[in-house]
Coordinates of C-alpha atoms in Angstrom, one line a residue:
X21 CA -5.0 62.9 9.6
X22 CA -1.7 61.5 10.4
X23 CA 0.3 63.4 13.2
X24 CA 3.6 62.7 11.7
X25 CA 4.9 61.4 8.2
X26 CA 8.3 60.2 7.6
X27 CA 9.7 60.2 4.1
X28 CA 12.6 59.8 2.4
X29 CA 14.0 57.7 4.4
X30 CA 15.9 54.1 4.6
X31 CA 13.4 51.8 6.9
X32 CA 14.4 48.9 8.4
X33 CA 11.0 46.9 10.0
X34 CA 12.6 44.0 11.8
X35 CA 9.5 42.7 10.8
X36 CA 9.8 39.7 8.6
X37 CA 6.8 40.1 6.8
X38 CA 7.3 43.2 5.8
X39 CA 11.4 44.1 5.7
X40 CA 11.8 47.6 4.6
X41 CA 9.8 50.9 3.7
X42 CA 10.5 54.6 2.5
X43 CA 7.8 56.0 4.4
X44 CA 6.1 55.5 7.6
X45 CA 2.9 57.4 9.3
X46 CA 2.1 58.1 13.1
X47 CA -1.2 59.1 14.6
X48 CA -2.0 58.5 18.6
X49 CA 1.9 57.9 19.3
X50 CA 1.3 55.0 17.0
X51 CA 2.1 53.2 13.4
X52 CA -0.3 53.6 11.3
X53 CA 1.0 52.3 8.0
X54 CA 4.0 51.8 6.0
X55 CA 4.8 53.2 1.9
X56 CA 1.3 53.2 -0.2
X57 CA -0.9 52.5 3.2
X58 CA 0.0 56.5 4.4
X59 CA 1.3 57.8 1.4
X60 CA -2.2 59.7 0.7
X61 CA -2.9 61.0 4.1
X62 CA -2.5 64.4 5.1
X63 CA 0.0 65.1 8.1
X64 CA 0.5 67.5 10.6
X65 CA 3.8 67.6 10.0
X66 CA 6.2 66.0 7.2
X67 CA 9.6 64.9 8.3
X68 CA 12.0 64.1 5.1
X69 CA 15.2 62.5 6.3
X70 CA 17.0 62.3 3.2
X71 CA 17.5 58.5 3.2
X72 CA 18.7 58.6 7.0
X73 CA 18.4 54.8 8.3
X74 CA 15.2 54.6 10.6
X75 CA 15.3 51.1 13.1
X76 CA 12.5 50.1 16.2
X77 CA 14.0 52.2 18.7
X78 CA 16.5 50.2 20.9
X79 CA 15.1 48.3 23.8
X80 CA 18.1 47.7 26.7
X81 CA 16.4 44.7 29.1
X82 CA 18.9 45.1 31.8
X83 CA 20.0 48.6 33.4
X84 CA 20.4 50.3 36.6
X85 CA 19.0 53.9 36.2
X86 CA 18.9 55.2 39.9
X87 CA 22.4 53.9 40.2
X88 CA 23.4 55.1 36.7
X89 CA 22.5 58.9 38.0
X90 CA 23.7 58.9 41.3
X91 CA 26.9 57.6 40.2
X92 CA 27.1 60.3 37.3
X93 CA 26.9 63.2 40.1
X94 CA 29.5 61.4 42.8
X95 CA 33.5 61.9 42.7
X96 CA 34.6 59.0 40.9
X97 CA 38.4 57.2 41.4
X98 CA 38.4 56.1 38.2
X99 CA 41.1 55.4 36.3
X100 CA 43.0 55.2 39.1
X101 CA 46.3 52.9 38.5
X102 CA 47.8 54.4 41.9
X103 CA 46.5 53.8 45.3
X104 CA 47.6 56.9 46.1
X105 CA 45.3 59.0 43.7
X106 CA 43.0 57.3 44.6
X107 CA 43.7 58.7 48.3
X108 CA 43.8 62.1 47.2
X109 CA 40.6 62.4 45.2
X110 CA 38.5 61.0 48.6
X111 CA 40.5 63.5 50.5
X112 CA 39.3 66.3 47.9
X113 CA 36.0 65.1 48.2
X114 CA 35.0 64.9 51.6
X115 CA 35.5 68.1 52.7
X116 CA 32.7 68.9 50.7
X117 CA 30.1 66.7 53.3
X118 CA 29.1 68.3 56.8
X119 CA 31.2 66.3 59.3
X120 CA 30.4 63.0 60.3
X121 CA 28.7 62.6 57.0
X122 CA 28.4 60.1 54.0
X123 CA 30.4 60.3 50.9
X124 CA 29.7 58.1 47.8
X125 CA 32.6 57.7 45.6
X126 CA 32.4 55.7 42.5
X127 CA 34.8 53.6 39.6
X128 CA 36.7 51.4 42.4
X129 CA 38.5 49.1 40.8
X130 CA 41.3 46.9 42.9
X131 CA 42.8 45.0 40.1
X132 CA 44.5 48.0 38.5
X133 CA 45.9 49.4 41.6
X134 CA 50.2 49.0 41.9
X135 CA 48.8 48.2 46.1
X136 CA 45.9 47.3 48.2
X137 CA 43.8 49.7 49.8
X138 CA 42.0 49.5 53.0
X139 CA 40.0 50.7 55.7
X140 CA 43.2 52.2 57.4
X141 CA 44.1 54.1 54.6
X142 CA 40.8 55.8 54.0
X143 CA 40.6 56.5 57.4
X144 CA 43.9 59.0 57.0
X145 CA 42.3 61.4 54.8
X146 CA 38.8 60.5 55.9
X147 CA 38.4 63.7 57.9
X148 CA 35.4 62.3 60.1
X149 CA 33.4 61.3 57.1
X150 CA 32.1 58.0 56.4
X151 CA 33.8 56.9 53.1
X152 CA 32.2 54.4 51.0
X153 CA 34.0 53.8 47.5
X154 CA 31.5 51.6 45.6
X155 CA 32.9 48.9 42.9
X156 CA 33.1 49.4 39.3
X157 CA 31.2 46.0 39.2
X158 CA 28.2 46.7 41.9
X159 CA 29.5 43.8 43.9
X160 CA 31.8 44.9 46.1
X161 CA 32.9 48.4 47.9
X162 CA 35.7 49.3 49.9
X163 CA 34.7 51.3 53.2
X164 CA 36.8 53.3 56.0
X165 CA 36.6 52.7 59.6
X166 CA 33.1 54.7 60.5
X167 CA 31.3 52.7 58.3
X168 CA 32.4 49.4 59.5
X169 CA 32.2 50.1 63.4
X170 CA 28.0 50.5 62.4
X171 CA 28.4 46.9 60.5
X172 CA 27.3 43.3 62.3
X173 CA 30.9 41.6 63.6
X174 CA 30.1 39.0 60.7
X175 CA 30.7 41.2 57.9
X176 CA 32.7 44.2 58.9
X177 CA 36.4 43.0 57.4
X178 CA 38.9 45.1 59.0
X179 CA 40.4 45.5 55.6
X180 CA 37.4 47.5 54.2
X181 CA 36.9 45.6 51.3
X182 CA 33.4 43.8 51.6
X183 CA 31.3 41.9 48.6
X184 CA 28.0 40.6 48.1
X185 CA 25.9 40.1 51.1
X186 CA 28.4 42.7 53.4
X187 CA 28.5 45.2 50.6
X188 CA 24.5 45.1 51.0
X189 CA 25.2 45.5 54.6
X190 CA 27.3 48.6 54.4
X191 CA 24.5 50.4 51.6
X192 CA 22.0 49.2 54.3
X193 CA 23.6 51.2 56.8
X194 CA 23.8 54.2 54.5
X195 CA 21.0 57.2 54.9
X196 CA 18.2 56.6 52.4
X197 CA 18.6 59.1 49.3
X198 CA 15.2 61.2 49.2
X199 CA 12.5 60.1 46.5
X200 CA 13.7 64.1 44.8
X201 CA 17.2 63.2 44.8
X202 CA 16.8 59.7 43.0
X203 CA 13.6 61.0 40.3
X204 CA 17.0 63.6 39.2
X205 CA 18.9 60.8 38.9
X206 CA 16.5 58.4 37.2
X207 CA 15.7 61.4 34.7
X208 CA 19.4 61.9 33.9
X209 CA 20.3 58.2 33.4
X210 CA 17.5 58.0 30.9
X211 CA 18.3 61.0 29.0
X212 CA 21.5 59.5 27.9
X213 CA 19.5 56.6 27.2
X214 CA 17.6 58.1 24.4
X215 CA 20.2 59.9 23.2
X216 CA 22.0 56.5 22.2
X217 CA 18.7 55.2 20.6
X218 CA 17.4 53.8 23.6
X219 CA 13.4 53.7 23.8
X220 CA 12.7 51.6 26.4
X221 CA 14.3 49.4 29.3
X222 CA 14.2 47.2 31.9
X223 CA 15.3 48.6 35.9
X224 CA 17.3 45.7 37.0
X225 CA 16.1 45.1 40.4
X226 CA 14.5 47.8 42.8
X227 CA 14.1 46.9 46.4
X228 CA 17.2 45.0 46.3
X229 CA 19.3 45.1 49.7
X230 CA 22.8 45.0 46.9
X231 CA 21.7 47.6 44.8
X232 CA 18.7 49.4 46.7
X233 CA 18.7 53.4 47.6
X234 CA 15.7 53.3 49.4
X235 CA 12.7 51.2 50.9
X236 CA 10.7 53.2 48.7
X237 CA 13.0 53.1 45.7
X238 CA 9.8 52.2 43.0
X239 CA 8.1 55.8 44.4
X240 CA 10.8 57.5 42.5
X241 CA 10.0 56.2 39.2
X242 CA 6.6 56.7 39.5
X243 CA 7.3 60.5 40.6
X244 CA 9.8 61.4 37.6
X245 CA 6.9 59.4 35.5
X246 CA 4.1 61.8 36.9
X247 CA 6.6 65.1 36.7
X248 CA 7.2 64.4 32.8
X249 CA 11.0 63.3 33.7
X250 CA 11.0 59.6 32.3
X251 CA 11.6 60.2 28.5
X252 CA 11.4 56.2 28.2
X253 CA 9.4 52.9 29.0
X254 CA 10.8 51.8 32.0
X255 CA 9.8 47.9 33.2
X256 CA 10.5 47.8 36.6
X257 CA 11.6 44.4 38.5
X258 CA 11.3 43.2 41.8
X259 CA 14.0 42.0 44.0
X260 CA 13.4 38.8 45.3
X261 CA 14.6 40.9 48.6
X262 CA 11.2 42.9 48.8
X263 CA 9.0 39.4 49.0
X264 CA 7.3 38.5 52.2
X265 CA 5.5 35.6 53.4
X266 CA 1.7 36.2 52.6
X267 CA -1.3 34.1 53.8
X268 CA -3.0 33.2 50.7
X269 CA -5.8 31.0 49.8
X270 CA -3.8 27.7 48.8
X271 CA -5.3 27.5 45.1
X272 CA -3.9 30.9 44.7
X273 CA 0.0 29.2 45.4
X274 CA 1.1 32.5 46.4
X275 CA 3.6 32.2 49.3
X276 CA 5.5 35.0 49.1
X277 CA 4.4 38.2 47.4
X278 CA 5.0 42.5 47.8
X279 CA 2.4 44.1 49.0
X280 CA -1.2 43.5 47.3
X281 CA 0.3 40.6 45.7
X282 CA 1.1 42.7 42.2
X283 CA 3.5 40.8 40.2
X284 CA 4.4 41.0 36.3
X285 CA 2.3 42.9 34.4
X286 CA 0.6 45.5 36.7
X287 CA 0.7 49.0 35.1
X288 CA 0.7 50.1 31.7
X289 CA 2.4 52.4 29.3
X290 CA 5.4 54.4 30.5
X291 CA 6.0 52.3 33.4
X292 CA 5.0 48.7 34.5
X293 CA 6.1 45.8 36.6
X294 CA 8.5 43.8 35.3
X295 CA 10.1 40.4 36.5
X296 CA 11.4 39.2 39.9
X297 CA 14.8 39.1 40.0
X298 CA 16.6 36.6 42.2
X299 CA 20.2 37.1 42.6
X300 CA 22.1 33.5 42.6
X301 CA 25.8 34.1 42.7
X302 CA 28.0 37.4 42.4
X303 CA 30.1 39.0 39.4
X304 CA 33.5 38.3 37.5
X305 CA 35.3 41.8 38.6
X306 CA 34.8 41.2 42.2
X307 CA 35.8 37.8 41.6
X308 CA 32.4 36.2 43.1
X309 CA 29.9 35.0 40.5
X310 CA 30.3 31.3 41.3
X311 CA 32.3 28.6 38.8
X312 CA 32.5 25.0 38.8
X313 CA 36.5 25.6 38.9
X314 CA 38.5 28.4 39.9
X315 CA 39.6 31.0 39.0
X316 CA 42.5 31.1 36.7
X317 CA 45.9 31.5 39.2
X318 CA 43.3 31.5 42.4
X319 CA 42.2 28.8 44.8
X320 CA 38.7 30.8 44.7
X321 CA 35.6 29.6 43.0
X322 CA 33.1 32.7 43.6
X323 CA 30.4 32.2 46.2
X324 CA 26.3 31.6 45.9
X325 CA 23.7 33.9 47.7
X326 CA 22.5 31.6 49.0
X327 CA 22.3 27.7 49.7
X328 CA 21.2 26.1 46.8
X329 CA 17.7 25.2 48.6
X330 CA 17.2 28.5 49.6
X331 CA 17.7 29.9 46.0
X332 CA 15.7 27.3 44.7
X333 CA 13.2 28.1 47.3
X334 CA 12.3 31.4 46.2
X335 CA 12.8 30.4 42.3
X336 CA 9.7 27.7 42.8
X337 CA 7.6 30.1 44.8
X338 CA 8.3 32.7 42.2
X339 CA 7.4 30.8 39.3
X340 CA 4.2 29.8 41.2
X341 CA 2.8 32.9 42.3
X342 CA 2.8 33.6 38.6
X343 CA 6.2 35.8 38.1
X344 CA 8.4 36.2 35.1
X345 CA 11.7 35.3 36.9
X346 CA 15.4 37.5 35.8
X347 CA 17.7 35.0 37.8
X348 CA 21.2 36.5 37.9
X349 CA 23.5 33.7 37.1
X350 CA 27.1 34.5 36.0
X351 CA 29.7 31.9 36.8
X352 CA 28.2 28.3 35.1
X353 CA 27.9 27.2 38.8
X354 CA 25.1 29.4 39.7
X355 CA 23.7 28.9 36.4
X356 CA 23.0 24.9 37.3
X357 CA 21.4 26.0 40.7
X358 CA 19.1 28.5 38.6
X359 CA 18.4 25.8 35.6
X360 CA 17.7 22.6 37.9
X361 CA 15.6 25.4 39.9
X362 CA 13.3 26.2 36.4
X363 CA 13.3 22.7 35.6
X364 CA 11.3 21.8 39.0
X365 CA 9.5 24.7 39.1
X366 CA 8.1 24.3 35.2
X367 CA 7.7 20.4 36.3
X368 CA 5.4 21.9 39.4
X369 CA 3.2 24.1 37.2
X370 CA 4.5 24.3 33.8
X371 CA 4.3 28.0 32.5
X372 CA 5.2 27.8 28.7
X373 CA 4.0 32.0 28.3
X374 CA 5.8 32.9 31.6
X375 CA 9.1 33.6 29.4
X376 CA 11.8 33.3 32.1
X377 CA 15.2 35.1 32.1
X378 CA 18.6 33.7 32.6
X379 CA 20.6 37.5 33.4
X380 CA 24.1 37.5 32.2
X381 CA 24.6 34.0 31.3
X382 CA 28.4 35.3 31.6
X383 CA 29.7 31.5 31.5
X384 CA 28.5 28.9 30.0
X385 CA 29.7 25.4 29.5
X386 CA 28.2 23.6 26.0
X387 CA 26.5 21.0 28.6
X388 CA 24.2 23.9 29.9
X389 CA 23.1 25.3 26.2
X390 CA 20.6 22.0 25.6
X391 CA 19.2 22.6 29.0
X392 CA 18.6 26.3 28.4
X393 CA 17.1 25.6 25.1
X394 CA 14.7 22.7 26.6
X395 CA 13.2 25.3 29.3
X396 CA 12.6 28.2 26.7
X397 CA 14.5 30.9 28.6
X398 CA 15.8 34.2 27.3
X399 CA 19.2 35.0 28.1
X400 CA 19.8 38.6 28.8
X401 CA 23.2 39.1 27.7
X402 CA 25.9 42.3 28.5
X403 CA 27.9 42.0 25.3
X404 CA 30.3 45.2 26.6
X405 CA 31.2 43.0 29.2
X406 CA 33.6 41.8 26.9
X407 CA 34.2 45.2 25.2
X408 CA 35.9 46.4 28.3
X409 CA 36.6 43.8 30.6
X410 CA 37.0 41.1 28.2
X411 CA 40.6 41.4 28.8
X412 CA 40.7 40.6 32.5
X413 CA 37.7 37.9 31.8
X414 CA 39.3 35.9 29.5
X415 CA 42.5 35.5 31.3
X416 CA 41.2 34.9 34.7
X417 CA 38.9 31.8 32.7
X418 CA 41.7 30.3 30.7
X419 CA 41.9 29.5 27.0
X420 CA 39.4 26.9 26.8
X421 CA 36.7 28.2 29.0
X422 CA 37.1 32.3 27.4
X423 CA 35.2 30.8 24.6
X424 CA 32.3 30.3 26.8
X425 CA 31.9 34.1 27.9
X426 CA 28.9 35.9 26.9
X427 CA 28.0 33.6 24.1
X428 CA 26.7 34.6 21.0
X429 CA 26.4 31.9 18.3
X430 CA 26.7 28.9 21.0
X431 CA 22.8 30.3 22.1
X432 CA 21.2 31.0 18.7
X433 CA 22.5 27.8 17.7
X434 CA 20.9 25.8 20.1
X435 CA 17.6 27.7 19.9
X436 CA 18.0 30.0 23.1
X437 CA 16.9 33.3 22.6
X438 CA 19.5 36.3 23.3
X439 CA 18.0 39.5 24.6
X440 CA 20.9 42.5 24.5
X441 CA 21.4 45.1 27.3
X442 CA 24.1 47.2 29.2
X443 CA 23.6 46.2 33.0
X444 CA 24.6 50.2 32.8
X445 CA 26.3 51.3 35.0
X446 CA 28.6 48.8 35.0
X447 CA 29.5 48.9 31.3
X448 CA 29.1 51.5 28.6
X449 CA 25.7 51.5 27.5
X450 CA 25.3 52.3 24.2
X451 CA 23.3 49.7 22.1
X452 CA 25.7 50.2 18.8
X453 CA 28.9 49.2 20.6
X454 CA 27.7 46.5 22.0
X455 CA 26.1 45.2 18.5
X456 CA 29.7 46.1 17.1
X457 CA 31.1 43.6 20.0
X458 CA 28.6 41.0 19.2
X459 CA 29.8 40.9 15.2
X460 CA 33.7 40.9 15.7
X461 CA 34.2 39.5 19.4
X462 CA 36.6 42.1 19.9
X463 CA 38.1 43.8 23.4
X464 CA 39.1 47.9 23.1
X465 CA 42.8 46.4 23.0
X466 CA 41.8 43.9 20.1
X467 CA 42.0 40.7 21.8
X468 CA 39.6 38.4 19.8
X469 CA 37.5 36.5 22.8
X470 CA 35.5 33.3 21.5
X471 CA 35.5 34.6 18.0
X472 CA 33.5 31.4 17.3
X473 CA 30.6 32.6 19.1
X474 CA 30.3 35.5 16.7
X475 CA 26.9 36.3 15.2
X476 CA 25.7 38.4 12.0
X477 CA 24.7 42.1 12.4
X478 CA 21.2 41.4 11.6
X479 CA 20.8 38.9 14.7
X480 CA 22.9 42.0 17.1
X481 CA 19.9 43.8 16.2
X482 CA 17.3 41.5 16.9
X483 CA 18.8 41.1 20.5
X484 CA 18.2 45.0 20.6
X485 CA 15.1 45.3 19.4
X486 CA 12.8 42.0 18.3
X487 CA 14.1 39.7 21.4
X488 CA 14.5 42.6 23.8
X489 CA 11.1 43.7 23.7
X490 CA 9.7 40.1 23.8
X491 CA 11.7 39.2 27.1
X492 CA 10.0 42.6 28.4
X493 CA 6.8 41.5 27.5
X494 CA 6.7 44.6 25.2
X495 CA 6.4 42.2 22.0
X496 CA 2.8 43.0 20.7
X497 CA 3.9 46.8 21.4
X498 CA 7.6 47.5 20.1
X499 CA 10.6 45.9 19.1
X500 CA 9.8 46.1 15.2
X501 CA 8.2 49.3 12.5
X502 CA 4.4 46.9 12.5
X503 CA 1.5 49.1 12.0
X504 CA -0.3 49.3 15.2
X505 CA 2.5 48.9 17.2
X506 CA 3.7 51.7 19.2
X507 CA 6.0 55.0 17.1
X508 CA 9.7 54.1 19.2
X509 CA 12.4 55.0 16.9
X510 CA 15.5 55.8 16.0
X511 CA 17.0 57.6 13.0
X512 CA 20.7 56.5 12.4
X513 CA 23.0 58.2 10.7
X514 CA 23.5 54.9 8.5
X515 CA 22.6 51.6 8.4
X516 CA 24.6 49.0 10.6
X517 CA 24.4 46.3 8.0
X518 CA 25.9 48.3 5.5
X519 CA 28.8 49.7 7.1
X520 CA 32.5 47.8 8.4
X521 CA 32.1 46.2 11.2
X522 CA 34.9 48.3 12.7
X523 CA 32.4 51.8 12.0
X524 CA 28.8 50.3 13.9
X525 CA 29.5 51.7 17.4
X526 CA 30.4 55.1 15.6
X527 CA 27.4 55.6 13.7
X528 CA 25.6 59.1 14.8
X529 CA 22.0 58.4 16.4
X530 CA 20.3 61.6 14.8
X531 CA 16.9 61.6 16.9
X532 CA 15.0 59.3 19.0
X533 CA 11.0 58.8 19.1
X534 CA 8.9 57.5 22.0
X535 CA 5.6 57.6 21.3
X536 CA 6.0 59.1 18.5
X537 CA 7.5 62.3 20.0
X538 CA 11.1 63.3 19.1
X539 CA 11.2 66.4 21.3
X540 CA 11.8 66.1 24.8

């Protein structure tokens, strides 16, 4: 007996071999069969959609969960065009915190204030609190007085504003959020997840010193997972951060490993290990990720992490010790440290299956696409970068280098494989925007941004669903409607392929299955 049967409606496989179907049975939170394979069986329950467009469920490879939550439930600045708003929702704020406390403040954004803010101005409506106003972008903050005097002399600018590795410094310094606190937040993130279609994702990075909320960050997932508060798949990975040197025999070539020397693939079902992300340069907002030339109207070029033989250090080892790698690599600088990086390490021990990540890929020069292509990564692509922030990115890049952002066609084209996802919360997360983005190149004010590197709707959803599932490892278990393959899907109000470009990101997501299991 089947436990669910869906008829009636519009079915869309993303299986090659078998393209569309009317009706599709579940038993044991799987598929059993498609059309005239189920269409006999007797069901628990009949669900008739009335021709409702059913898709894989939406897989986003990149997010930030914990963050996502936490940020949802802190004052935010944002939109802010004035400095001085900004001063007067931290001065609302902290008077909530005991005295001498911390207080998170999301949505900082520099560029679109009319002046600078720093340390000194926080400090005048600070109220004894230590202030902490985190980037829109993740990479940088902006922190009063009382947070800085507890910072190494190195880091602590006296204007506040710290990025990368002193940002880290400042979160380092914060009080560790409690294992209760971030499961809340983990649940909430993911709730808005699956109501956008999402069925499963990939953390981006716990035990990260950039992006960490506590030593024990990985203990929260696996508490909401045990209390019935993670409604998704969640693939966790590891920050290169949490690796330590390990004595090992040598045939193991194991250097550096977490504890027990688990790597990809440990854990099953709901919740699993994931890659190792190694973090090579910074981000485009906070004016960081690392170019080969600078920055339109700026003498800056972003910054590594790291020398490139340290990065390429822990990129060997990784690869080694038997790892998928996620190598954040924005600007095209950092993306040749990560590529000549792959290239020795597959030359070391070649690893064909071990299905690498490039993260972001946010710039990429046509030199690079042949060498991505040759090593047989996946780039994991944020296509509402562009959405957004395409604005701001294209003109800080220039006219001949903004057809390089995010590529679309310039990947598929070569034969690189494009995995979609959010990097929420950074950007909006919702998988239909972005596959609206990815079709017409457009920004929210309608500036077309490499409109060459355009791709069809059908590809946008393979990103979501076919290639994000396979640069999760999840591939002989989701990303396409194949019987035995597990029941995540969504019901869409209509089909993306069928509608204007113009209508995808406004298409209603009806009901989202895990498992088979649309209740939650």
């Amino acid at each position: 007996m089947l436990s669910t049967r869906i008829t009636n409606a519009h079915i869309v496989t993303m299986d090659p071999d078998r393209p569309a179907a009317r009706e599709l049975g579940i038993w044991g939170g799987r598929i059993v069969g498609l059309d005239e394979d189920v269409a006999g069986l007797p069901a628990r329950r009949t669900l008739d959609l009335g021709g409702a467009t059913v898709l894989p469920g939406f897989i986003d490879a990149h997010v930030h969960l914990a963050w996502t939550g936490l940020k949802a439930k802190a004052p935010s600045v944002a939109p802010s065009r004035s400095a001085d708003d900004v001063l007067r929702v931290v001065a609302d704020a902290v008077t909530q915190a005991p005295a001498g406390g911390w207080v998170d403040f999301g949505g900082y954004d520099q560029r679109t204030l009319d002046r600078p803010l720093t340390a000194s101005d926080l400090d005048t409506v600070s109220a004894g609190r230590k202030v902490y106003l985190g980037h829109l972008s993740g990479h940088a903050c902006l922190v009063n007085s009382a947070v800085l005097e507890g910072l190494p002399a190195e880091v602590a600018r006296p204007d506040g504003f710290l990025a990368e590795g002193a940002m880290g410094a400042a979160l380092q310094s914060r009080p560790p959020h409690s294992l209760t606190e971030l499961a809340s937040a983990i649940e909430h993130a993911a709730r808005v997840c699956r109501s956008e279609g999402i069925t499963g994702c990939a953390e981006a990075g716990v035990g990260a010193r950039l992006f960490g909320h506590s030593p024990i960050e990985g203990a929260a997932y696996q508490l909401a997972h045990e209390s019935g508060r993670l409604p998704l798949r969640v693939r966790l990975m590891v920050a290169a951060d949490a690796l330590r040197p390990v004595r090992a025999d040598a045939d193991d070539t194991t250097g550096r490993a977490i504890d027990l020397g688990l790597r990809t693939g440990f854990g099953e079902g709901a919740l699993s290990l994931g890659s190792l992300k190694i973090f090579t340069d910074g981000g485009m907002m906070a004016r960081t990720a690392a170019l080969t030339s600078p920055y339109l109207g700026s003498d800056g070029s972003g910054q590594l992490m790291h020398e490139p033989e340290v990065l390429e250090s822990t990129i060997v080892e990784g690869h080694l010790a038997g790892w998928q790698l996620a190598v954040h690599a924005i600007g095209d600088r950092a993306l040749d440290v990560a590529l000549d990086a792959l290239e020795k390490a597959q030359k070391l021990k070649p690893r064909p299956e071990a299905r690498h990540r490039v993260e972001h890929a946010g710039l990429v020069r046509p030199d690079q696409l042949p060498r991505l292509a040759a090593l047989g990564v996946t780039v994991v692509v944020q296509p509402s970068f562009l959405r957004y922030y395409g604005d701001d990115y294209a003109t800080i890049m220039g006219e001949e280098r903004a057809g390089w952002l995010y590529r679309g066609r310039g990947f598929l084209d070569h034969g690189v494989r494009v995995a979609g996802s959010s990097d929420r919360p950074v950007a909006n997360g919702a998988p239909l925007r972005a596959i609206q983005f990815m079709v017409e190149r457009a920004s929210e004010s309608g500036r077309l941004i490499g409109l060459a590197e355009a791709i069809t709707v059908e590809e946008a959803l393979r990103a979501y669903t076919v290639e994000a599932a396979r640069a999760c490892h999840w591939d002989g278990d989701a990303g396409s409607l194949t019987p035995g393959r597990r029941a995540d899907l969504v019901v869409l109000g209509d089909d993306p392929r069928r509608v204007d470009v113009s209508r995808i990101g406004d298409i209603e997501v009806v009901r989202t299955f895990v498992g088979g299991e649309d209740a939650y």
